[in-house]
Amino acid sequence: MIVKILGSAAAEAVPALWCECATCRVARKNGGKDIRRRTSYLIDDDSMVDFGPDAFCQMIDFRIDLSRIKRILFTHSHSDHLNPVDMQWRQQGFSVVSSNIKIFGNNLVMEKIETLTKESFATMMIEPRRIRAGSKIVDDDIEIYPLEAAHCLKTKDEQALNYVIGRNSRYILIANDTGWWPEKSWRRIRNFKLNAAVIECTSGINPLYINGRKGHLGANASVEFRSKLRELGALTAETPVYVNHFSHNGKVLHKDLCKFFKPHGIHVAYDGLTITV
Ligand SMILES: [Zn+2]
Ligand SMILES: [Zn+2]
Ligand SMILES: [Zn+2]
């Protein structure tokens, strides 16, 4: 399985559109790995995790053929992960679209797509699949295991999801917008021998947030998260681990993040990075 990081930023992107902070100023100047689009992943050219406001430039920059995408798994409904407006251009009359796409996500994801586009799923050639944590979904040759995150703390009505995704007996954990997991997710992850893991690090290395665990993780908490996955047997010392989903407020210049994570043997994700699972 090949997983491509299409975006590695949190909600405001890096540099944030309007921001004058030191990180954003330097990121604008540096370009390259300091430019971070909103978080999204491509899996083997036929599946995606999240579809946010940077989908158009991700499609162009990474030469993605969206007509080959059979399914999108949504982590949650926040606007950096779900941009329903671009879904509505799937309608006949706006685009020539020859096959349906399956959308996996929680109830709020489905509601948001319907209310913001004001269109039916059928019109947009979307097959909605409402899912909850704890289930196992097999779709063609792909296995999907949604896990409950501790992320939507203000809107308690939403269950944000992290995913173990499997294909050909190889498994990756994609855990962005996690917060520190509830016990049931730690219990469930014990059943997996992961071949790779992506852990969020939204709050980065800013000393104010570096230990943060509520709703998002700071860098120290990302390292602890990795340790706990190892303790539970889901990862070995050799399993590659990546951090992703960075906010400019976390002082997240690529070279500074690499300096922090190198001693821990954790890789820092960047836009365009390819992970072979
Ligand atoms: Zn996010
Ligand atoms: Zn900034
Ligand atoms: Zn979020």
CSV table of C-alpha atoms and ligand atoms in Angstrom, one decimal:
chain,number,residue,atom,x,y,z
A,1,MET,CA,0.0,0.0,0.0
A,2,ILE,CA,1.3,3.5,-0.9
A,3,VAL,CA,0.1,6.4,1.2
A,4,LYS,CA,0.8,9.9,0.0
A,5,ILE,CA,0.6,12.9,2.3
A,6,LEU,CA,-1.4,15.5,0.3
A,7,GLY,CA,-1.4,18.0,3.1
A,8,SER,CA,0.2,18.2,6.5
A,9,ALA,CA,-1.3,21.3,8.1
A,10,ALA,CA,-4.1,22.0,10.5
A,11,ALA,CA,-7.1,24.3,9.8
A,12,GLU,CA,-5.3,27.6,8.9
A,13,ALA,CA,-2.6,26.0,6.7
A,14,VAL,CA,1.0,27.0,6.9
A,15,PRO,CA,1.7,29.8,6.3
A,16,ALA,CA,-1.8,30.7,7.6
A,17,LEU,CA,-3.6,32.9,5.0
A,18,TRP,CA,-3.8,36.0,7.2
A,19,CYS,CA,-1.1,35.4,9.7
A,20,GLU,CA,1.8,37.7,10.6
A,21,CYS,CA,3.5,35.4,13.2
A,22,ALA,CA,7.2,34.6,12.9
A,23,THR,CA,6.5,31.0,11.8
A,24,CYS,CA,4.3,32.1,8.9
A,25,ARG,CA,6.7,34.9,7.8
A,26,VAL,CA,9.6,32.4,7.6
A,27,ALA,CA,7.5,29.7,6.0
A,28,ARG,CA,6.4,32.1,3.3
A,29,LYS,CA,10.1,33.0,2.6
A,30,ASN,CA,11.4,29.4,2.8
A,31,GLY,CA,8.7,27.7,0.7
A,32,GLY,CA,9.4,23.9,0.1
A,33,LYS,CA,8.6,21.7,3.1
A,34,ASP,CA,7.5,24.7,5.1
A,35,ILE,CA,4.4,25.1,2.9
A,36,ARG,CA,1.7,22.9,4.3
A,37,ARG,CA,-1.7,22.3,2.7
A,38,ARG,CA,-4.6,21.1,4.8
A,39,THR,CA,-4.3,17.5,5.9
A,40,SER,CA,-5.4,14.8,3.5
A,41,TYR,CA,-4.1,11.4,2.2
A,42,LEU,CA,-4.1,9.5,-1.0
A,43,ILE,CA,-4.0,5.7,-0.8
A,44,ASP,CA,-3.0,3.7,-3.8
A,45,ASP,CA,-4.6,6.1,-6.3
A,46,ASP,CA,-8.1,4.9,-5.5
A,47,SER,CA,-8.9,6.1,-2.0
A,48,MET,CA,-8.5,9.2,0.1
A,49,VAL,CA,-8.7,10.2,3.7
A,50,ASP,CA,-10.4,13.6,4.0
A,51,PHE,CA,-11.1,16.1,1.2
A,52,GLY,CA,-10.6,19.6,2.5
A,53,PRO,CA,-10.3,23.2,1.1
A,54,ASP,CA,-7.0,22.4,-0.7
A,55,ALA,CA,-8.3,19.5,-2.7
A,56,PHE,CA,-8.1,21.5,-6.0
A,57,CYS,CA,-4.4,22.5,-5.6
A,58,GLN,CA,-3.6,19.0,-4.2
A,59,MET,CA,-5.1,17.5,-7.4
A,60,ILE,CA,-3.0,19.8,-9.6
A,61,ASP,CA,0.3,19.7,-7.6
A,62,PHE,CA,0.4,15.9,-7.1
A,63,ARG,CA,-1.3,15.1,-10.5
A,64,ILE,CA,-4.1,13.1,-8.9
A,65,ASP,CA,-6.7,11.6,-11.2
A,66,LEU,CA,-9.9,12.1,-9.1
A,67,SER,CA,-11.9,9.9,-11.6
A,68,ARG,CA,-10.0,6.9,-10.1
A,69,ILE,CA,-11.0,7.7,-6.6
A,70,LYS,CA,-13.6,5.1,-5.4
A,71,ARG,CA,-13.9,6.1,-1.8
A,72,ILE,CA,-13.2,8.9,0.6
A,73,LEU,CA,-13.0,8.2,4.4
A,74,PHE,CA,-13.7,11.3,6.5
A,75,THR,CA,-12.2,11.7,9.9
A,76,HIS,CA,-14.7,14.4,11.0
A,77,SER,CA,-16.7,17.4,9.7
A,78,HIS,CA,-14.3,20.3,10.6
A,79,SER,CA,-13.7,22.5,7.6
A,80,ASP,CA,-10.0,21.7,7.2
A,81,HIS,CA,-11.0,18.0,6.4
A,82,LEU,CA,-14.3,18.4,4.6
A,83,ASN,CA,-15.1,20.9,1.9
A,84,PRO,CA,-18.6,19.9,0.7
A,85,VAL,CA,-18.8,22.7,-1.9
A,86,ASP,CA,-16.3,20.9,-4.2
A,87,MET,CA,-18.5,17.7,-4.0
A,88,GLN,CA,-21.4,19.4,-5.7
A,89,TRP,CA,-19.4,19.8,-9.0
A,90,ARG,CA,-19.9,16.1,-9.4
A,91,GLN,CA,-23.4,16.7,-10.7
A,92,GLN,CA,-24.2,16.1,-14.4
A,93,GLY,CA,-24.3,19.4,-16.1
A,94,PHE,CA,-21.3,20.7,-14.1
A,95,SER,CA,-19.0,17.8,-14.8
A,96,VAL,CA,-18.8,14.6,-16.8
A,97,VAL,CA,-18.6,11.9,-14.0
A,98,SER,CA,-19.0,8.2,-15.0
A,99,SER,CA,-19.0,6.4,-11.6
A,100,ASN,CA,-20.2,6.8,-8.1
A,101,ILE,CA,-17.9,7.5,-5.2
A,102,LYS,CA,-18.4,6.1,-1.7
A,103,ILE,CA,-18.2,8.4,1.2
A,104,PHE,CA,-17.5,7.0,4.7
A,105,GLY,CA,-18.0,9.2,7.7
A,106,ASN,CA,-20.0,10.0,10.7
A,107,ASN,CA,-23.5,11.5,10.7
A,108,LEU,CA,-22.3,15.1,10.8
A,109,VAL,CA,-20.1,14.6,7.8
A,110,MET,CA,-23.2,13.4,5.8
A,111,GLU,CA,-25.4,16.2,7.2
A,112,LYS,CA,-22.9,18.8,6.3
A,113,ILE,CA,-22.5,17.6,2.7
A,114,GLU,CA,-26.3,17.6,2.2
A,115,THR,CA,-27.0,20.9,3.9
A,116,LEU,CA,-24.1,22.9,2.4
A,117,THR,CA,-24.5,21.6,-1.1
A,118,LYS,CA,-28.3,21.6,-0.9
A,119,GLU,CA,-28.1,18.6,-3.3
A,120,SER,CA,-29.0,14.9,-2.8
A,121,PHE,CA,-26.3,12.3,-2.6
A,122,ALA,CA,-27.8,10.6,-5.7
A,123,THR,CA,-27.5,13.8,-7.8
A,124,MET,CA,-23.8,14.1,-6.8
A,125,MET,CA,-23.3,10.4,-7.5
A,126,ILE,CA,-22.3,9.8,-3.9
A,127,GLU,CA,-23.0,6.6,-2.0
A,128,PRO,CA,-23.0,7.6,1.7
A,129,ARG,CA,-21.8,5.1,4.3
A,130,ARG,CA,-22.5,6.2,7.8
A,131,ILE,CA,-20.0,4.6,10.1
A,132,ARG,CA,-19.1,4.5,13.8
A,133,ALA,CA,-16.1,3.7,15.8
A,134,GLY,CA,-15.7,0.0,16.7
A,135,SER,CA,-17.0,-1.3,13.4
A,136,LYS,CA,-15.1,-3.2,10.7
A,137,ILE,CA,-15.8,-2.3,7.1
A,138,VAL,CA,-14.6,-4.3,4.1
A,139,ASP,CA,-14.9,-2.5,0.8
A,140,ASP,CA,-13.5,-4.4,-2.2
A,141,ASP,CA,-10.0,-5.3,-1.0
A,142,ILE,CA,-9.7,-2.6,1.6
A,143,GLU,CA,-10.3,-3.0,5.3
A,144,ILE,CA,-11.4,0.0,7.3
A,145,TYR,CA,-11.4,0.1,11.1
A,146,PRO,CA,-12.7,3.4,12.6
A,147,LEU,CA,-11.5,4.2,16.1
A,148,GLU,CA,-12.9,6.9,18.3
A,149,ALA,CA,-10.8,10.0,18.7
A,150,ALA,CA,-11.0,12.5,21.6
A,151,HIS,CA,-11.2,15.6,19.4
A,152,CYS,CA,-14.6,17.3,19.0
A,153,LEU,CA,-14.7,18.5,22.6
A,154,LYS,CA,-16.8,21.6,22.0
A,155,THR,CA,-19.3,19.8,19.8
A,156,LYS,CA,-19.9,16.6,21.8
A,157,ASP,CA,-22.4,15.4,19.3
A,158,GLU,CA,-19.7,14.5,16.8
A,159,GLN,CA,-17.6,11.4,17.0
A,160,ALA,CA,-14.3,12.1,15.3
A,161,LEU,CA,-12.7,9.0,13.8
A,162,ASN,CA,-9.2,7.8,13.3
A,163,TYR,CA,-8.6,4.9,11.0
A,164,VAL,CA,-6.6,1.7,10.7
A,165,ILE,CA,-6.6,1.0,7.0
A,166,GLY,CA,-5.5,-2.4,5.7
A,167,ARG,CA,-4.8,-3.8,2.2
A,168,ASN,CA,-2.9,-7.0,1.3
A,169,SER,CA,-2.4,-7.7,5.0
A,170,ARG,CA,-0.5,-4.4,5.6
A,171,TYR,CA,-1.9,-1.9,8.0
A,172,ILE,CA,-1.5,1.8,8.7
A,173,LEU,CA,-2.9,3.9,11.5
A,174,ILE,CA,-4.0,7.4,10.4
A,175,ALA,CA,-4.6,9.4,13.6
A,176,ASN,CA,-4.9,13.1,13.0
A,177,ASP,CA,-7.2,15.2,15.1
A,178,THR,CA,-7.0,12.7,17.9
A,179,GLY,CA,-6.5,14.3,21.3
A,180,TRP,CA,-5.4,11.6,23.8
A,181,TRP,CA,-7.5,8.6,22.9
A,182,PRO,CA,-10.3,7.2,25.1
A,183,GLU,CA,-9.7,3.9,26.7
A,184,LYS,CA,-11.8,1.9,24.2
A,185,SER,CA,-9.5,3.0,21.3
A,186,TRP,CA,-6.4,1.9,23.2
A,187,ARG,CA,-8.1,-1.4,23.9
A,188,ARG,CA,-9.0,-1.9,20.2
A,189,ILE,CA,-5.6,-1.0,18.9
A,190,ARG,CA,-4.0,-3.9,20.8
A,191,ASN,CA,-5.5,-6.2,18.2
A,192,PHE,CA,-3.4,-4.7,15.4
A,193,LYS,CA,0.2,-5.2,14.3
A,194,LEU,CA,0.7,-2.0,12.4
A,195,ASN,CA,3.2,-1.6,9.6
A,196,ALA,CA,3.2,2.2,9.8
A,197,ALA,CA,1.5,4.9,11.9
A,198,VAL,CA,0.7,8.6,11.4
A,199,ILE,CA,0.1,10.5,14.6
A,200,GLU,CA,-1.0,14.1,14.8
A,201,CYS,CA,1.2,16.9,16.2
A,202,THR,CA,-1.1,19.9,15.8
A,203,SER,CA,0.3,21.9,18.7
A,204,GLY,CA,3.9,21.3,17.7
A,205,ILE,CA,6.9,22.4,19.7
A,206,ASN,CA,5.6,25.7,21.0
A,207,PRO,CA,6.5,25.5,24.8
A,208,LEU,CA,3.0,26.7,25.6
A,209,TYR,CA,1.3,23.7,24.0
A,210,ILE,CA,4.0,21.0,23.7
A,211,ASN,CA,2.4,18.8,26.4
A,212,GLY,CA,-1.1,19.4,25.1
A,213,ARG,CA,-3.4,16.3,24.9
A,214,LYS,CA,-6.9,17.9,24.9
A,215,GLY,CA,-8.4,17.8,21.4
A,216,HIS,CA,-5.0,17.9,19.8
A,217,LEU,CA,-1.5,16.8,20.7
A,218,GLY,CA,1.7,18.7,21.2
A,219,ALA,CA,5.0,17.2,20.3
A,220,ASN,CA,5.7,15.6,23.7
A,221,ALA,CA,2.3,14.1,23.7
A,222,SER,CA,2.8,12.7,20.2
A,223,VAL,CA,6.0,10.9,21.4
A,224,GLU,CA,4.0,9.5,24.4
A,225,PHE,CA,1.2,8.4,22.0
A,226,ARG,CA,3.8,6.5,20.0
A,227,SER,CA,5.2,5.0,23.3
A,228,LYS,CA,1.8,3.8,24.3
A,229,LEU,CA,1.2,2.2,20.9
A,230,ARG,CA,4.5,0.3,21.4
A,231,GLU,CA,3.6,-0.7,25.0
A,232,LEU,CA,0.3,-2.2,23.7
A,233,GLY,CA,2.1,-4.2,21.0
A,234,ALA,CA,0.6,-2.3,18.0
A,235,LEU,CA,4.0,-1.0,17.0
A,236,THR,CA,7.5,-2.5,17.3
A,237,ALA,CA,10.7,-0.5,17.7
A,238,GLU,CA,11.2,-0.8,13.9
A,239,THR,CA,7.7,0.3,12.7
A,240,PRO,CA,8.0,3.7,11.0
A,241,VAL,CA,6.1,6.5,12.7
A,242,TYR,CA,5.3,9.9,11.2
A,243,VAL,CA,3.9,13.0,12.8
A,244,ASN,CA,1.5,15.2,10.8
A,245,HIS,CA,-1.3,17.9,10.9
A,246,PHE,CA,0.7,20.9,12.1
A,247,SER,CA,-0.6,24.3,13.2
A,248,HIS,CA,1.5,27.4,12.6
A,249,ASN,CA,0.8,28.2,16.2
A,250,GLY,CA,3.0,25.3,17.2
A,251,LYS,CA,6.1,26.9,15.8
A,252,VAL,CA,6.3,24.1,13.2
A,253,LEU,CA,9.1,25.0,10.7
A,254,HIS,CA,10.2,21.7,9.2
A,255,LYS,CA,13.8,21.8,10.3
A,256,ASP,CA,12.9,22.6,13.9
A,257,LEU,CA,10.4,19.7,14.0
A,258,CYS,CA,13.0,17.3,12.5
A,259,LYS,CA,15.5,18.4,15.2
A,260,PHE,CA,12.9,17.7,17.9
A,261,PHE,CA,11.8,14.3,16.6
A,262,LYS,CA,15.0,12.9,15.3
A,263,PRO,CA,16.2,11.6,18.7
A,264,HIS,CA,12.9,9.8,19.0
A,265,GLY,CA,13.2,8.1,15.6
A,266,ILE,CA,10.0,9.7,14.4
A,267,HIS,CA,9.7,11.1,10.9
A,268,VAL,CA,8.2,14.5,10.2
A,269,ALA,CA,5.6,14.4,7.4
A,270,TYR,CA,5.5,17.1,4.6
A,271,ASP,CA,3.3,17.6,1.6
A,272,GLY,CA,4.1,15.1,-1.1
A,273,LEU,CA,5.8,12.5,1.2
A,274,THR,CA,5.1,9.0,0.1
A,275,ILE,CA,4.9,6.2,2.7
A,276,THR,CA,5.3,2.6,1.5
A,277,VAL,CA,3.3,0.4,4.0
B,1,ZN,ZN,-7.8,19.3,11.6
B,2,ZN,ZN,1.1,32.1,11.8
B,3,ZN,ZN,-10.7,19.0,13.7
